[in-house]
Short mmCIF file of C-alpha atoms and ligand atoms in Angstrom, two decimals:
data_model
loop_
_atom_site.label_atom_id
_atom_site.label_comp_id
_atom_site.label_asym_id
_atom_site.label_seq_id
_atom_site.Cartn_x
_atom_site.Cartn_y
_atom_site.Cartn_z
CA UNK A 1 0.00 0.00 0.00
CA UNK A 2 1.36 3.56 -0.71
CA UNK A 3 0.07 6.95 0.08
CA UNK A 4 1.33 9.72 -1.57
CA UNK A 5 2.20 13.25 -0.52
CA UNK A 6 2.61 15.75 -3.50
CA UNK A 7 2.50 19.92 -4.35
CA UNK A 8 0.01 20.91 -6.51
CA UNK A 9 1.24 24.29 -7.21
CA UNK A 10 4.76 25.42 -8.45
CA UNK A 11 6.68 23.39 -5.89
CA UNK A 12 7.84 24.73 -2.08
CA UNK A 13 4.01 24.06 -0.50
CA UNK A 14 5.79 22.93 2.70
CA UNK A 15 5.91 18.79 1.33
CA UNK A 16 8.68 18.18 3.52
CA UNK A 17 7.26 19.31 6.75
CA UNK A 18 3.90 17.63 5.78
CA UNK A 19 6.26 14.21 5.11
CA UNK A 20 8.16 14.53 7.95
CA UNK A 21 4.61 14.93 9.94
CA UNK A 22 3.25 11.90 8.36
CA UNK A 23 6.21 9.62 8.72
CA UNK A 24 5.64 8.12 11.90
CA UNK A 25 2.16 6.71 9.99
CA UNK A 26 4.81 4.22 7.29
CA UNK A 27 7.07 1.75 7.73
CA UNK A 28 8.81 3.26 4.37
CA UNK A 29 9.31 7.18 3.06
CA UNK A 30 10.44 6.93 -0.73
CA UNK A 31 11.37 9.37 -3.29
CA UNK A 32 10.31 8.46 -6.77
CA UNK A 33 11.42 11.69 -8.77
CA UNK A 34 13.69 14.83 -8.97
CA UNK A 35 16.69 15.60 -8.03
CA UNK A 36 19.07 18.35 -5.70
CA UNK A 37 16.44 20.76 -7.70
CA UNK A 38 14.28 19.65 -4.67
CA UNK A 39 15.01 21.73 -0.94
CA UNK A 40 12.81 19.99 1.28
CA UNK A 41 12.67 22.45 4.91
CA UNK A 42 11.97 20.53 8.10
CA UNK A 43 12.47 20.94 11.56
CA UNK A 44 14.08 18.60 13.90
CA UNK A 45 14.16 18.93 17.84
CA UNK A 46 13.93 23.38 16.41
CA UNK A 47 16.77 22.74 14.13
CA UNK A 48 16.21 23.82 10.23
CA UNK A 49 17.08 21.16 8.00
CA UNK A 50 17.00 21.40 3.76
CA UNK A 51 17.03 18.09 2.19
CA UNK A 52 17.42 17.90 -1.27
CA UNK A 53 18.26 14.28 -1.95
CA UNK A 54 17.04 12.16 1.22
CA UNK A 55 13.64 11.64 1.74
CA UNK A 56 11.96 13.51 4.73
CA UNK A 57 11.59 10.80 6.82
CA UNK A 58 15.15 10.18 7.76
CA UNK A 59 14.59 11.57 11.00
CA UNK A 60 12.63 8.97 12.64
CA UNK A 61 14.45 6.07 13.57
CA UNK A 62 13.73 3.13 11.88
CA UNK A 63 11.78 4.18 9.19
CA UNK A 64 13.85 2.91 5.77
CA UNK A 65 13.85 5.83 3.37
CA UNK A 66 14.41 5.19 -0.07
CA UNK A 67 16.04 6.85 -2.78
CA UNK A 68 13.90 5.80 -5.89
CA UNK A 69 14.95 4.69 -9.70
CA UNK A 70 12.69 7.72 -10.87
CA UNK A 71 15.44 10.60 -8.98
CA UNK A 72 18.54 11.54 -10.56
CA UNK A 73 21.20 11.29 -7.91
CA UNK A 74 24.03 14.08 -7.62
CA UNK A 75 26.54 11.72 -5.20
CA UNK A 76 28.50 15.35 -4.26
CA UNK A 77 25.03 16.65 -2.70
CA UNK A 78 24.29 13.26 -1.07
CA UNK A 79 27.55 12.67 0.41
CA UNK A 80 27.26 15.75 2.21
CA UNK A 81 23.78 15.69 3.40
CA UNK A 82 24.18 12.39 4.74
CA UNK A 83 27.37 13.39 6.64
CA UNK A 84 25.03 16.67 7.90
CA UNK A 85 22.05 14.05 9.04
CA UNK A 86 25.13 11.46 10.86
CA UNK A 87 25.46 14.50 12.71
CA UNK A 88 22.13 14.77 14.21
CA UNK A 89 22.84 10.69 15.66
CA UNK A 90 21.50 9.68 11.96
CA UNK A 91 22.73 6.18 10.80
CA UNK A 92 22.29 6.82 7.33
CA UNK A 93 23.75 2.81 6.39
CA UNK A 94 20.83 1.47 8.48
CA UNK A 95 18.30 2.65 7.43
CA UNK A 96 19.06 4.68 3.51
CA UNK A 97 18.27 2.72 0.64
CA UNK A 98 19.23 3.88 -3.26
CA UNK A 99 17.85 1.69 -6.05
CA UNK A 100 20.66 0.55 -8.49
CA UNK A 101 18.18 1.90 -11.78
CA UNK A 102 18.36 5.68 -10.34
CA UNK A 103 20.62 8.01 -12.45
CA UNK A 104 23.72 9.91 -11.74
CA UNK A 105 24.21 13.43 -12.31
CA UNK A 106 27.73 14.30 -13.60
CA UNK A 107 29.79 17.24 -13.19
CA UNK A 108 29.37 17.91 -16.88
CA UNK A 109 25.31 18.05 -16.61
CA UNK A 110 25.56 20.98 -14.19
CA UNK A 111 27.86 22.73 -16.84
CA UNK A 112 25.41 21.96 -19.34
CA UNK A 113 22.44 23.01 -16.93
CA UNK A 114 24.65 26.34 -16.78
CA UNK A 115 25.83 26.84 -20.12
CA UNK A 116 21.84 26.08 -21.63
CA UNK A 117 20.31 28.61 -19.65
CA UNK A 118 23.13 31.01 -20.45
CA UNK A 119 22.81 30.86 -24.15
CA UNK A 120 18.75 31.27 -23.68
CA UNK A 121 19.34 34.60 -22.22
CA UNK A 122 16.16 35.82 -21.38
CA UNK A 123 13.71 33.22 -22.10
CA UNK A 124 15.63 31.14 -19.89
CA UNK A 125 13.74 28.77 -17.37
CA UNK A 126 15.20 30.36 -14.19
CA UNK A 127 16.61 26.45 -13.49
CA UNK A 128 18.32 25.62 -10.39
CA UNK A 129 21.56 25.17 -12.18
CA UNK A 130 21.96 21.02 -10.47
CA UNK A 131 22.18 19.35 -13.41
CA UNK A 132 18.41 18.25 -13.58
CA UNK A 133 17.42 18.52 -17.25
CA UNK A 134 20.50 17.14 -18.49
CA UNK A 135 20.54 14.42 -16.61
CA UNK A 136 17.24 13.28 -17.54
CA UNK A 137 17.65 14.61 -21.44
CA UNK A 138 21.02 11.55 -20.84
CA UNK A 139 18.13 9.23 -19.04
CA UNK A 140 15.65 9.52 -21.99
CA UNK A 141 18.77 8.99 -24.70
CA UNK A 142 19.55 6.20 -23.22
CA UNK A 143 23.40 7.86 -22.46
CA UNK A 144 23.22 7.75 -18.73
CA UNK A 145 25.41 6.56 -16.03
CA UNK A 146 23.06 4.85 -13.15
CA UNK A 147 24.19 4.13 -9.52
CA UNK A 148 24.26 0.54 -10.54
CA UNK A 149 26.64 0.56 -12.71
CA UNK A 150 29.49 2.49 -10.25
CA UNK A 151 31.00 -0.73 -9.19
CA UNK A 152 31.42 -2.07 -13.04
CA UNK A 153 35.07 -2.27 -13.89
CA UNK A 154 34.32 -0.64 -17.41
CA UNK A 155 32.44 2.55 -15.00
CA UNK A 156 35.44 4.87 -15.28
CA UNK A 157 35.66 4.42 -18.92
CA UNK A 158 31.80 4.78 -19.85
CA UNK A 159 32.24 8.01 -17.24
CA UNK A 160 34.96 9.28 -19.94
CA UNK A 161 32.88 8.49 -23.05
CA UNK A 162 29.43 10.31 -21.73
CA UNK A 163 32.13 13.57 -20.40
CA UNK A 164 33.29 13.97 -24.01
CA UNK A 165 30.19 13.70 -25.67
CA UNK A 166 29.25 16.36 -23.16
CA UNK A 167 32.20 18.67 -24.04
CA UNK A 168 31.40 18.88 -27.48
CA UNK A 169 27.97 20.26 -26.56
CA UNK A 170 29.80 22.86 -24.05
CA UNK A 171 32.45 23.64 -26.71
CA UNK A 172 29.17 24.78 -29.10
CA UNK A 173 27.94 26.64 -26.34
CA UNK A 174 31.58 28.05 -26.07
CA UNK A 175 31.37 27.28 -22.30
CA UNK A 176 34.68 27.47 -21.08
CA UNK A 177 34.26 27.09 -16.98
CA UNK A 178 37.25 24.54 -15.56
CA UNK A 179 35.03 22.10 -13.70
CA UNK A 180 38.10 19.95 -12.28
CA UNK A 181 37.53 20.61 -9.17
CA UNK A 182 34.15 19.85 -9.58
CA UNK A 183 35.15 16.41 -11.44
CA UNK A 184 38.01 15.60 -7.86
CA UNK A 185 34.71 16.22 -5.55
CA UNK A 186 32.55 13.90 -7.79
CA UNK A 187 35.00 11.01 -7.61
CA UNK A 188 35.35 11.07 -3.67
CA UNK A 189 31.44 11.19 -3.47
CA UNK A 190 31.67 7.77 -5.37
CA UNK A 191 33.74 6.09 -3.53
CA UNK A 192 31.20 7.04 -0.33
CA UNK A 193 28.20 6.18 -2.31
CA UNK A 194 29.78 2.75 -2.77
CA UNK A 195 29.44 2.44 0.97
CA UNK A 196 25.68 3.01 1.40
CA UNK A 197 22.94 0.20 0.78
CA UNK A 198 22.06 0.12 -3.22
CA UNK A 199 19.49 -2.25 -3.87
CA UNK A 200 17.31 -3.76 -6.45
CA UNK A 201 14.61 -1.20 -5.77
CA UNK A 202 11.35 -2.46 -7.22
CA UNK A 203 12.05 -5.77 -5.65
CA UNK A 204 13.20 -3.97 -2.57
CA UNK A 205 9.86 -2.16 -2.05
CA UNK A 206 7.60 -4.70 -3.78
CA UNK A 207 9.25 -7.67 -1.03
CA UNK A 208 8.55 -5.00 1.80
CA UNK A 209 4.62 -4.19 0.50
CA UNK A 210 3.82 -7.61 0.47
CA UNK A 211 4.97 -8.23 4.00
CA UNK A 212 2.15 -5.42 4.99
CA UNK A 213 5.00 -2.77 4.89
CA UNK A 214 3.34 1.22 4.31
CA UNK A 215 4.72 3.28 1.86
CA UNK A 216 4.64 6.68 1.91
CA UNK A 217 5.79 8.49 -1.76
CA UNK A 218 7.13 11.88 -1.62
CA UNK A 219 6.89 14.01 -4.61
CA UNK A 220 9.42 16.76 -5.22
CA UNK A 221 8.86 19.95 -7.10
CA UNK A 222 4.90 20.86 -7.74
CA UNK A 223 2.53 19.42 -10.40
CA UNK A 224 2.20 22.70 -12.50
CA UNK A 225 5.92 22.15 -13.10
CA UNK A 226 5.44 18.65 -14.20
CA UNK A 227 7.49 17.74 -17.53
CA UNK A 228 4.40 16.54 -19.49
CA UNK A 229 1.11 18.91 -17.39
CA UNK A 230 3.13 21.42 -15.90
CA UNK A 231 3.30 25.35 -17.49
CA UNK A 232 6.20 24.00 -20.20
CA UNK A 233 8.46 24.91 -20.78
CA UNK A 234 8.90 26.40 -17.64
CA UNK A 235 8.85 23.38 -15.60
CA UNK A 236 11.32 20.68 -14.53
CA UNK A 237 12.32 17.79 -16.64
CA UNK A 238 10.65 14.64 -14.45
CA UNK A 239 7.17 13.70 -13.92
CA UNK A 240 5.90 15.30 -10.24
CA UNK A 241 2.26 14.08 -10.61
CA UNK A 242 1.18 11.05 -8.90
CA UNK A 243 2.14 8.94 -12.26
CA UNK A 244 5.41 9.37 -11.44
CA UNK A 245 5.55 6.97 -8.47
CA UNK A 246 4.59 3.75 -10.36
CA UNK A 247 7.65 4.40 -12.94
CA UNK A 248 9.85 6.09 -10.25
CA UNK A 249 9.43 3.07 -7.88
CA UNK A 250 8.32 0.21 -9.96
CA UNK A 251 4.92 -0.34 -8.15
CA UNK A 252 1.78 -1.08 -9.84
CA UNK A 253 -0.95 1.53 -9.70
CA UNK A 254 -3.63 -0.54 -7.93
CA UNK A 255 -1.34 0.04 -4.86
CA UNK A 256 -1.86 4.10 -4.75
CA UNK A 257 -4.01 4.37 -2.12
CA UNK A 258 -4.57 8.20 -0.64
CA UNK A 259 -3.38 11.05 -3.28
CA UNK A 260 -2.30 13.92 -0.71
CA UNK A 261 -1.56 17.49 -2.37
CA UNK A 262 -0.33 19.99 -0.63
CA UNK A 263 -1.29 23.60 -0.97
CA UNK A 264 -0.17 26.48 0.37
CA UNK A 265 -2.89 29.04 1.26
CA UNK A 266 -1.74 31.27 -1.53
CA UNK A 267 0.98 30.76 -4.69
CA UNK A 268 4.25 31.29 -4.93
CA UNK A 269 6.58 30.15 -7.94
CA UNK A 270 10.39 30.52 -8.45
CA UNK A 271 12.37 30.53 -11.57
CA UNK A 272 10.27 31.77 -15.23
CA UNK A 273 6.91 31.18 -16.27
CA UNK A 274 3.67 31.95 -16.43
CA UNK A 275 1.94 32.84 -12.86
CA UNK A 276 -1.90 34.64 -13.46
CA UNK A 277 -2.30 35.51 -10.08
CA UNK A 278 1.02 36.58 -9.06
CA UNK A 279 1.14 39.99 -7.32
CA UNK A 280 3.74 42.56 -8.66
CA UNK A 281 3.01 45.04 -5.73
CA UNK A 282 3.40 45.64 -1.89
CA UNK A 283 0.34 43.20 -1.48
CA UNK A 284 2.99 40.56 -3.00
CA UNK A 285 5.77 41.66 -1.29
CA UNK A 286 3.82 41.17 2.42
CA UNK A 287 3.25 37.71 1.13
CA UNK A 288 6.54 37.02 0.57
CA UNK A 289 8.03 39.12 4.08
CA UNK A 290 5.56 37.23 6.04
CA UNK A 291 5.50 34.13 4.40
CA UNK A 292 9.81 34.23 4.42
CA UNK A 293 9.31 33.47 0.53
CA UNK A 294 12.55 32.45 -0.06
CA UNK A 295 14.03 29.50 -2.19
CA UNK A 296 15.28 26.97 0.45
CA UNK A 297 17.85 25.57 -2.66
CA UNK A 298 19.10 28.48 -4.02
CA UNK A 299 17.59 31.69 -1.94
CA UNK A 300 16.07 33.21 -4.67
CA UNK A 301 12.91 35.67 -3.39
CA UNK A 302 10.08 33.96 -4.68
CA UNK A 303 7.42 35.23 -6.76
CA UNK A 304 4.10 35.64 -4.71
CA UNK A 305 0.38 36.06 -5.48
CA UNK A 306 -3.37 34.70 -4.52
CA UNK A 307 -4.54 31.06 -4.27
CA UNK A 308 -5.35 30.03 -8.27
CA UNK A 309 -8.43 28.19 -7.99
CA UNK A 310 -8.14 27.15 -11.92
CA UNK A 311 -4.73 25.53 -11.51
CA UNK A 312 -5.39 23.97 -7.75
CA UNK A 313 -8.69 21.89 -10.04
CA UNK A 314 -6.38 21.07 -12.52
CA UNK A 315 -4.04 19.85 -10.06
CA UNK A 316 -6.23 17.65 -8.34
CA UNK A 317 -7.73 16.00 -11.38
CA UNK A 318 -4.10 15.18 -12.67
CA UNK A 319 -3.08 13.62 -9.33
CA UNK A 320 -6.37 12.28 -8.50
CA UNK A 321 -5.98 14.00 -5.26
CA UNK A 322 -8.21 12.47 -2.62
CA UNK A 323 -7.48 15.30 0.41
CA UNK A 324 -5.58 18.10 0.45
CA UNK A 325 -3.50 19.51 3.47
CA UNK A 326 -3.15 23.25 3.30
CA UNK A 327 -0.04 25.29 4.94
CA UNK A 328 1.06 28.28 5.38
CA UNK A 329 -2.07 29.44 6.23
CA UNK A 330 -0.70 31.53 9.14
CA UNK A 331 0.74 34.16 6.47
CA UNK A 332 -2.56 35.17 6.06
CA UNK A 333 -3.62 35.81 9.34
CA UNK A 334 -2.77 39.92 9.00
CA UNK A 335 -4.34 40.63 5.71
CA UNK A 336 -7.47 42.67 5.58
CA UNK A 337 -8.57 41.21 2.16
CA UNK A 338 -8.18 37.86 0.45
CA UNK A 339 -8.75 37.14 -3.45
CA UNK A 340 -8.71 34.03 -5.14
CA UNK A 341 -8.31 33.26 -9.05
CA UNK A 342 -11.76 31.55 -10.07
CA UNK A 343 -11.40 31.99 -13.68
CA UNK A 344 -8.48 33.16 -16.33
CA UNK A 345 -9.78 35.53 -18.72
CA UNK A 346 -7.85 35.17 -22.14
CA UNK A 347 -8.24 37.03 -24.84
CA UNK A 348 -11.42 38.20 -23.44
CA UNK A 349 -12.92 34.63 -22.74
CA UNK A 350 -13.52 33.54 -19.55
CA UNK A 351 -12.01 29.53 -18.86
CA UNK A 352 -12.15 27.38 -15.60
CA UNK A 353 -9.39 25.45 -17.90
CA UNK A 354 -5.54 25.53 -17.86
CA UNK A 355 -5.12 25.98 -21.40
CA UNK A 356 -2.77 23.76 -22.86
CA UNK A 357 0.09 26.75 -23.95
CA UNK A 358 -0.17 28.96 -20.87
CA UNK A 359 2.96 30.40 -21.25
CA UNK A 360 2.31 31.97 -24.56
CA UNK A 361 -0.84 33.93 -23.71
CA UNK A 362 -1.83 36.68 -20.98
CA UNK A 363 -4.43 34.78 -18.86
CA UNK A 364 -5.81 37.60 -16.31
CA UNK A 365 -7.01 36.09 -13.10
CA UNK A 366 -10.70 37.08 -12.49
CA UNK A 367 -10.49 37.07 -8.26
CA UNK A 368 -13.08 36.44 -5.91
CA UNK A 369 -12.57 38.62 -2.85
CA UNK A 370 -12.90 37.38 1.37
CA UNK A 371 -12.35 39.08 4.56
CA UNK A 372 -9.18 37.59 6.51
CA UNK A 373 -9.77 36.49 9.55
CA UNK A 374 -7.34 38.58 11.56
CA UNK A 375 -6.43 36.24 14.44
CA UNK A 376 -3.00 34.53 15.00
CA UNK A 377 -3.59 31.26 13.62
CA UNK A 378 -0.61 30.27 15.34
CA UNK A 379 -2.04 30.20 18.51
CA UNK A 380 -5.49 27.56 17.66
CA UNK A 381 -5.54 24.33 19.49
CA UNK A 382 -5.77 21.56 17.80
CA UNK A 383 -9.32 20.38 17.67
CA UNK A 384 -10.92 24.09 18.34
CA UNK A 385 -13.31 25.74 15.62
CA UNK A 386 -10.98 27.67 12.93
CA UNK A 387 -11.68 31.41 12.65
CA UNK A 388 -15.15 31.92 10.83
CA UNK A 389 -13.21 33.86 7.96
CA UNK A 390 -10.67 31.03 7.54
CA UNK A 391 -13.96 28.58 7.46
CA UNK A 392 -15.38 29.87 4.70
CA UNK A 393 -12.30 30.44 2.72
CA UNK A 394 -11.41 26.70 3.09
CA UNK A 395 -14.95 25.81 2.17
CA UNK A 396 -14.40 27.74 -0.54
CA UNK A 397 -11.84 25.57 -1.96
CA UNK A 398 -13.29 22.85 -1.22
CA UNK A 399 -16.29 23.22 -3.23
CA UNK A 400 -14.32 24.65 -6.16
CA UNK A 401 -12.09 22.03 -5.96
CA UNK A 402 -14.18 18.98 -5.09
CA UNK A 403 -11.60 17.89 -2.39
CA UNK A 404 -11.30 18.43 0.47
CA UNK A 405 -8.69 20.27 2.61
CA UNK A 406 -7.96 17.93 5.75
CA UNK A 407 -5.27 19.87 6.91
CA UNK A 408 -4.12 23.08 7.95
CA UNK A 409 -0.48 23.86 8.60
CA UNK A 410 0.08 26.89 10.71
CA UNK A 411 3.64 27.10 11.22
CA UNK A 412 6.59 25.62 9.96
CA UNK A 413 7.29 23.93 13.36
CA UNK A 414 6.78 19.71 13.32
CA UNK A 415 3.77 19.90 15.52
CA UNK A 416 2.03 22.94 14.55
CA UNK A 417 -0.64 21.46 12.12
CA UNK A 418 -4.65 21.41 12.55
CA UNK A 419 -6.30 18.51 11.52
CA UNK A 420 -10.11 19.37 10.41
P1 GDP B 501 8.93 22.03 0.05
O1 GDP B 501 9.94 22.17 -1.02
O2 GDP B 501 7.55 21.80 -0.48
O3 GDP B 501 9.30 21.02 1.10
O4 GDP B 501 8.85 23.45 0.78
P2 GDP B 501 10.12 24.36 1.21
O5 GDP B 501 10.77 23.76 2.39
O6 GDP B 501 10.98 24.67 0.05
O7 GDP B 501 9.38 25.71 1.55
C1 GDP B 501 8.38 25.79 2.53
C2 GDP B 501 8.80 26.81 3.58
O8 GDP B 501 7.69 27.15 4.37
C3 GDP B 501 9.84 26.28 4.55
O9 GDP B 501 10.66 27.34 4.96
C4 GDP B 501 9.01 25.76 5.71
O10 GDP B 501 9.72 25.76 6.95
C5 GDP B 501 7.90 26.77 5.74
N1 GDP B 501 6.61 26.26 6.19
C6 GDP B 501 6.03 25.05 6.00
N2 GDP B 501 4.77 25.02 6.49
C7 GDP B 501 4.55 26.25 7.01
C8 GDP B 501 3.41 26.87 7.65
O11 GDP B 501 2.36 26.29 7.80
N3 GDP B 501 3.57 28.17 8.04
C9 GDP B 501 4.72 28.86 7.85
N4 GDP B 501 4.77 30.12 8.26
N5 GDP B 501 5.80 28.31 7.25
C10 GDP B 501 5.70 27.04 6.83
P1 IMO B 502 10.80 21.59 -4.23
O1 IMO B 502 10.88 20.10 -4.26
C1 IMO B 502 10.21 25.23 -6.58
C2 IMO B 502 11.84 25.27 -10.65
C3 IMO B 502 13.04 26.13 -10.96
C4 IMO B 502 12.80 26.40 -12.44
C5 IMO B 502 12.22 25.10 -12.94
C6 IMO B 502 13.24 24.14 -13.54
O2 IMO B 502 11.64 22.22 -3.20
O3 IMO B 502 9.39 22.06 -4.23
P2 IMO B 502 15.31 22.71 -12.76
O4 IMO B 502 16.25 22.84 -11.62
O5 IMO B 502 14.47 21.49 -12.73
O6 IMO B 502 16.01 22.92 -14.07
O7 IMO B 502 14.29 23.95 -12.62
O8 IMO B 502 11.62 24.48 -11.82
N1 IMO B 502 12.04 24.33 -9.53
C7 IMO B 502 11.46 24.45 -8.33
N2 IMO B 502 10.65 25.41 -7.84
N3 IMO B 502 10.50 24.15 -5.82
C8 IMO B 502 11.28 23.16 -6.32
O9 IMO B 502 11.49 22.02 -5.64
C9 IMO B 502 11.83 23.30 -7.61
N4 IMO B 502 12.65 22.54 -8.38
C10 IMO B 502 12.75 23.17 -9.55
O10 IMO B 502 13.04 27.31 -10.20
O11 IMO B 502 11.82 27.40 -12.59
MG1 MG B 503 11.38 23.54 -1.67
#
C-alpha cells in the first residue's frame, strides 16, 4: 500500500514538513522523482534542515527511506547531506536505501544546466543550475550513467565516453568554466556512495509491500511544473504528478491508495513562467516578508500572489488528489482582504481550464474577494473551531475544488498542524 504526498502548485508548498509529519504513519518514506532541484525544509528537535536528496523521513528512527529509480542522484550533494544528518545521531547505512536503476548526475550536466540557460538569455527557465534537465535529457537517450553501474570495472571508462560527448555540446555553447575541481569532488562522493545500501529497488519495495510494509511516496517539485502537465516549458524535466511513483518506484498503480496534495494558502513560484495571479506590488511583497518566501535551494525571493483556484482543479484532477492539506495558512492571518483566481480571462474569454500553452498567452485572473480572519492562527488548538473567515475560505476551496482540505499547517514547526 502507498500513500502519496505531493504539491500541486509550483513546488515549495511545505511537502517536507507535511512528510516529515506523516512519517511516523509508514514503515517506508520513498522518493520516486527529482533531483538536488528539490530543498525539502523541516524541523528537527527546532533545528532547520534542507534536504534535497534524502527523503523527509530520515529523521525517525527506523523508518527505511528510499532513494527511488525515478530521482537523478548528484553523489556530491548526497555525500554531504548524509554526513550533515550522521550528525544529528542519523545512521544513514541502516536505514538509507538507493535503487541501483536511479541516475547519476555528472559534473558535466551541471555545466550543461549552466551553459543552456546562459545561451537562452532571457527566455531562460530560471533552473536551479543542479544538473536536472540534463541528466534526464542523458536518461531519456539512453546515455546515462546509473548508480548501478558504479561498481562495473568498465564505470570509469563509460564516465569518460558520456564527459566527451558532453564537451562537445559545451564547446558549441563556447562554455569554457574549468570544472576539475568539480570532477576531484565527484570522484570522492563515489567512492562514499559505494558504501551506502544500493538495492534492487522495485524488488526492494515490492518484497517489503507484500509483508504489509506502508509506503509513503514523496513528490518533489509541484505538479504545475510537471514535464508533461506542468506550465512548459517552464517546468522541470521529471514527472511530479502522482504517475510518477509507479515508474519512479516500480509499483503497480492498484497500490496508490490516498493522493495527498499539498497547498499552500496562496501561490508562490520561483524561476520563469507563467503565474496569473502573481502579485507585482506591496500586497505581493507582504506575502513574501511574512511568508519568508525564499528558495530553500538556491535563496532566490520567490514570486508571490493569490490562491489560483483554476490551476489547484487542474491539479487535483491530474493527481487524483483524494485530500488536500493546506499550509502556510498563518501568512494570512494579518491581511485585511483575500482574493482568489476563479477563472483566467484570455483574450477576453472567460475559462475554468488551464489551457494547454499557458505560457504563450496573458491569462488575467478574475479574483473572488474574502475578509481575513485577523487572528494569529498560530495560537489555535488543535481540535478548536478555525476562525469563521478562515472557514469559509477553506470551504471555498473545497467546493471549487471537489476535495477536500484535511489539513491546515500553521507554522513551519513539526507539531504545529490542525487537523479538520
Ligand atoms: P517544500 O519544497 O515543499 O518542502 O517546501 P520548502 O521547504 O521549500 O518551503 C516551505 C517553507 O515554508 C519552509 O521554509 C518551511 O519551513 C515553511 N513552512 C512550511 N509550512 C509552514 C506553515 O504552515 N507556516 C509557515 N509560516 N511556514 C511554513
Ligand atoms: P521543491 O521540491 C520550486 C523550478 C526552478 C525552475 C524550474 C526548472 O523544493 O518544491 P530545474 O532545476 O528542474 O532545471 O528547474 O523548476 N524548480 C522548483 N521550484 N521548488 C522546487 O522544488 C523546484 N525545483 C525546480 O526554479 O523554474
Ligand atoms: Mg522547496
Amino acid at each position: 500500500m502507498v500513500d502519496v504526498i505531493l504539491g500541486m502548485q509550483w513546488g515549495d508548498e511545505g511537502k517536507g514538513k507535511i512528510v516529515d509529519y506523516f512519517a511516523p504513519g509508514y514503515d517506508i518514506v520513498a522518493r520516486f522523482q527529482g533531483g538536488p532541484n528539490a530543498g525539502h525544509t523541516l524541523y528537527v528537535e527546532g533545528k532547520k534542515m534542507v534536504l534535497h536528496q534524502i527523503p523527509s523521513g530520515i529523521f525517525h528512527q527506523n523508518k527505511i527511506n528510499i532513494i527511488g529509480g525515478g530521482v537523478v542522484l548528484d553523489p556530491v550533494t548526497l555525500k554531504r547531506e548524509c554526513d550533515a544528518v550522521a550528525a544529528m545521531g542519523i545512521d544513514v547505512r541502516k536505514n538509507l536505501f538507493i535503487a541501483e536503476r536511479t541516475n547519476i548526475i555528472v559534473p558535466t550536466h551541471r555545466a550543461l544546466d549552466k551553459a543552456s540557460e546562459l545561451a537562452k538569455g532571457e527566455s531562460k527557465i530560471g533552473s536551479t543550475l543542479k544538473g536536472i534537465g540534463p541528466a534526464y535529457m542523458d536518461k531519456t537517450g539512453r546515455n546515462a550513467l546509473r548508480v548501478g553501474d558504479i561498481l562495473d570495472k568498465n564505470f570509469t571508462s563509460q564516465y569518460i565516453k558520456l564527459r566527451l560527448k558532453h564537451q562537445k555540446l559545451l564547446d558549441n555553447f563556447h562554455f569554457i568554466e574549468d570544472i576539475s575541481a568539480w570532477e576531484e569532488e565527484f570522484f570522492e562522493a563515489l567512492e562514499f556512495l559505494k558504501t551506502l545500501n544500493v538495492v534492487n529497488g522495485e524488488y526492494f519495495i515490492n518484497n517489503q509491500m507484500s509483508q504489509g510494509k506502508k509506503v509513503l511516496a514523496e513528490g518533489a517539485q509541484g505538479s504545475m511544473l510537471d514535464i508533461d502537465f506542468g506550465t512548459f516549458p517552464f517546468v522541470t524535466s521529471s514527472n511530479t504528478i502522482s504517475a510518477g511513483v509507479c515508474t519512479g518506484l516500480g509499483i503497480s498503480p492498484k497500490q496508490i491508495r490516498e493522493v495527498m496534495g499539498v497547498t499552500k494558502a496562496y501561490c508562490t513560484r520561483v524561476g520563469s513562467g507563467p503565474f496569473p495571479t502573481e502579485l507585482e506590488d506591496a500586497t505581493g511583497e507582504e506575502l513574501r516578508k511574512i511568508g519568508n518566501e525564499f528558495g530553500a535551494t538556491t535563496g532566490r525571493p520567490r514570486r508571490c500572489g493569490w490562491m489560483d483556484l483554476v490551476a489547484l482543479k487542474y491539479s487535483a484532477m491530474i493527481n487524483g488528489v483524494t485530500q488536500m492539506i493546506m499550509t502556510k495558512a498563518d501568512v494570512l492571518d494579518a491581511f485585511e482582504q483575500l482574493e482568489m483566481c476563479t477563472a483566467y480571462n484570455i483574450n477576453g474569454k472567460e475559462t475554468k481550464e488551464v489551457p494547454y500553452q499557458l505560457s504563450r498567452m496573458k491569462a488575467t485572473p478574475v479574483l473572488a474577494r474574502f475578509p481575513g480572519w485577523h487572528t494569529d492562527s498560530t495560537q489555535l488548538a488543535k481540535g478548536a473551531p478555525l476562525p469563521q473567515n478562515m472557514q469559509a475560505y477553506i470551504q471555498f476551496i473545497n467546493e471549487y475544488v471537489g476535495v477536500p482540505v484535511k489539513y491546515v499547517s500553521n507554522g513551519p514547526g513539526r507539531d504545529q498542524i490542525l487537523p479538520l
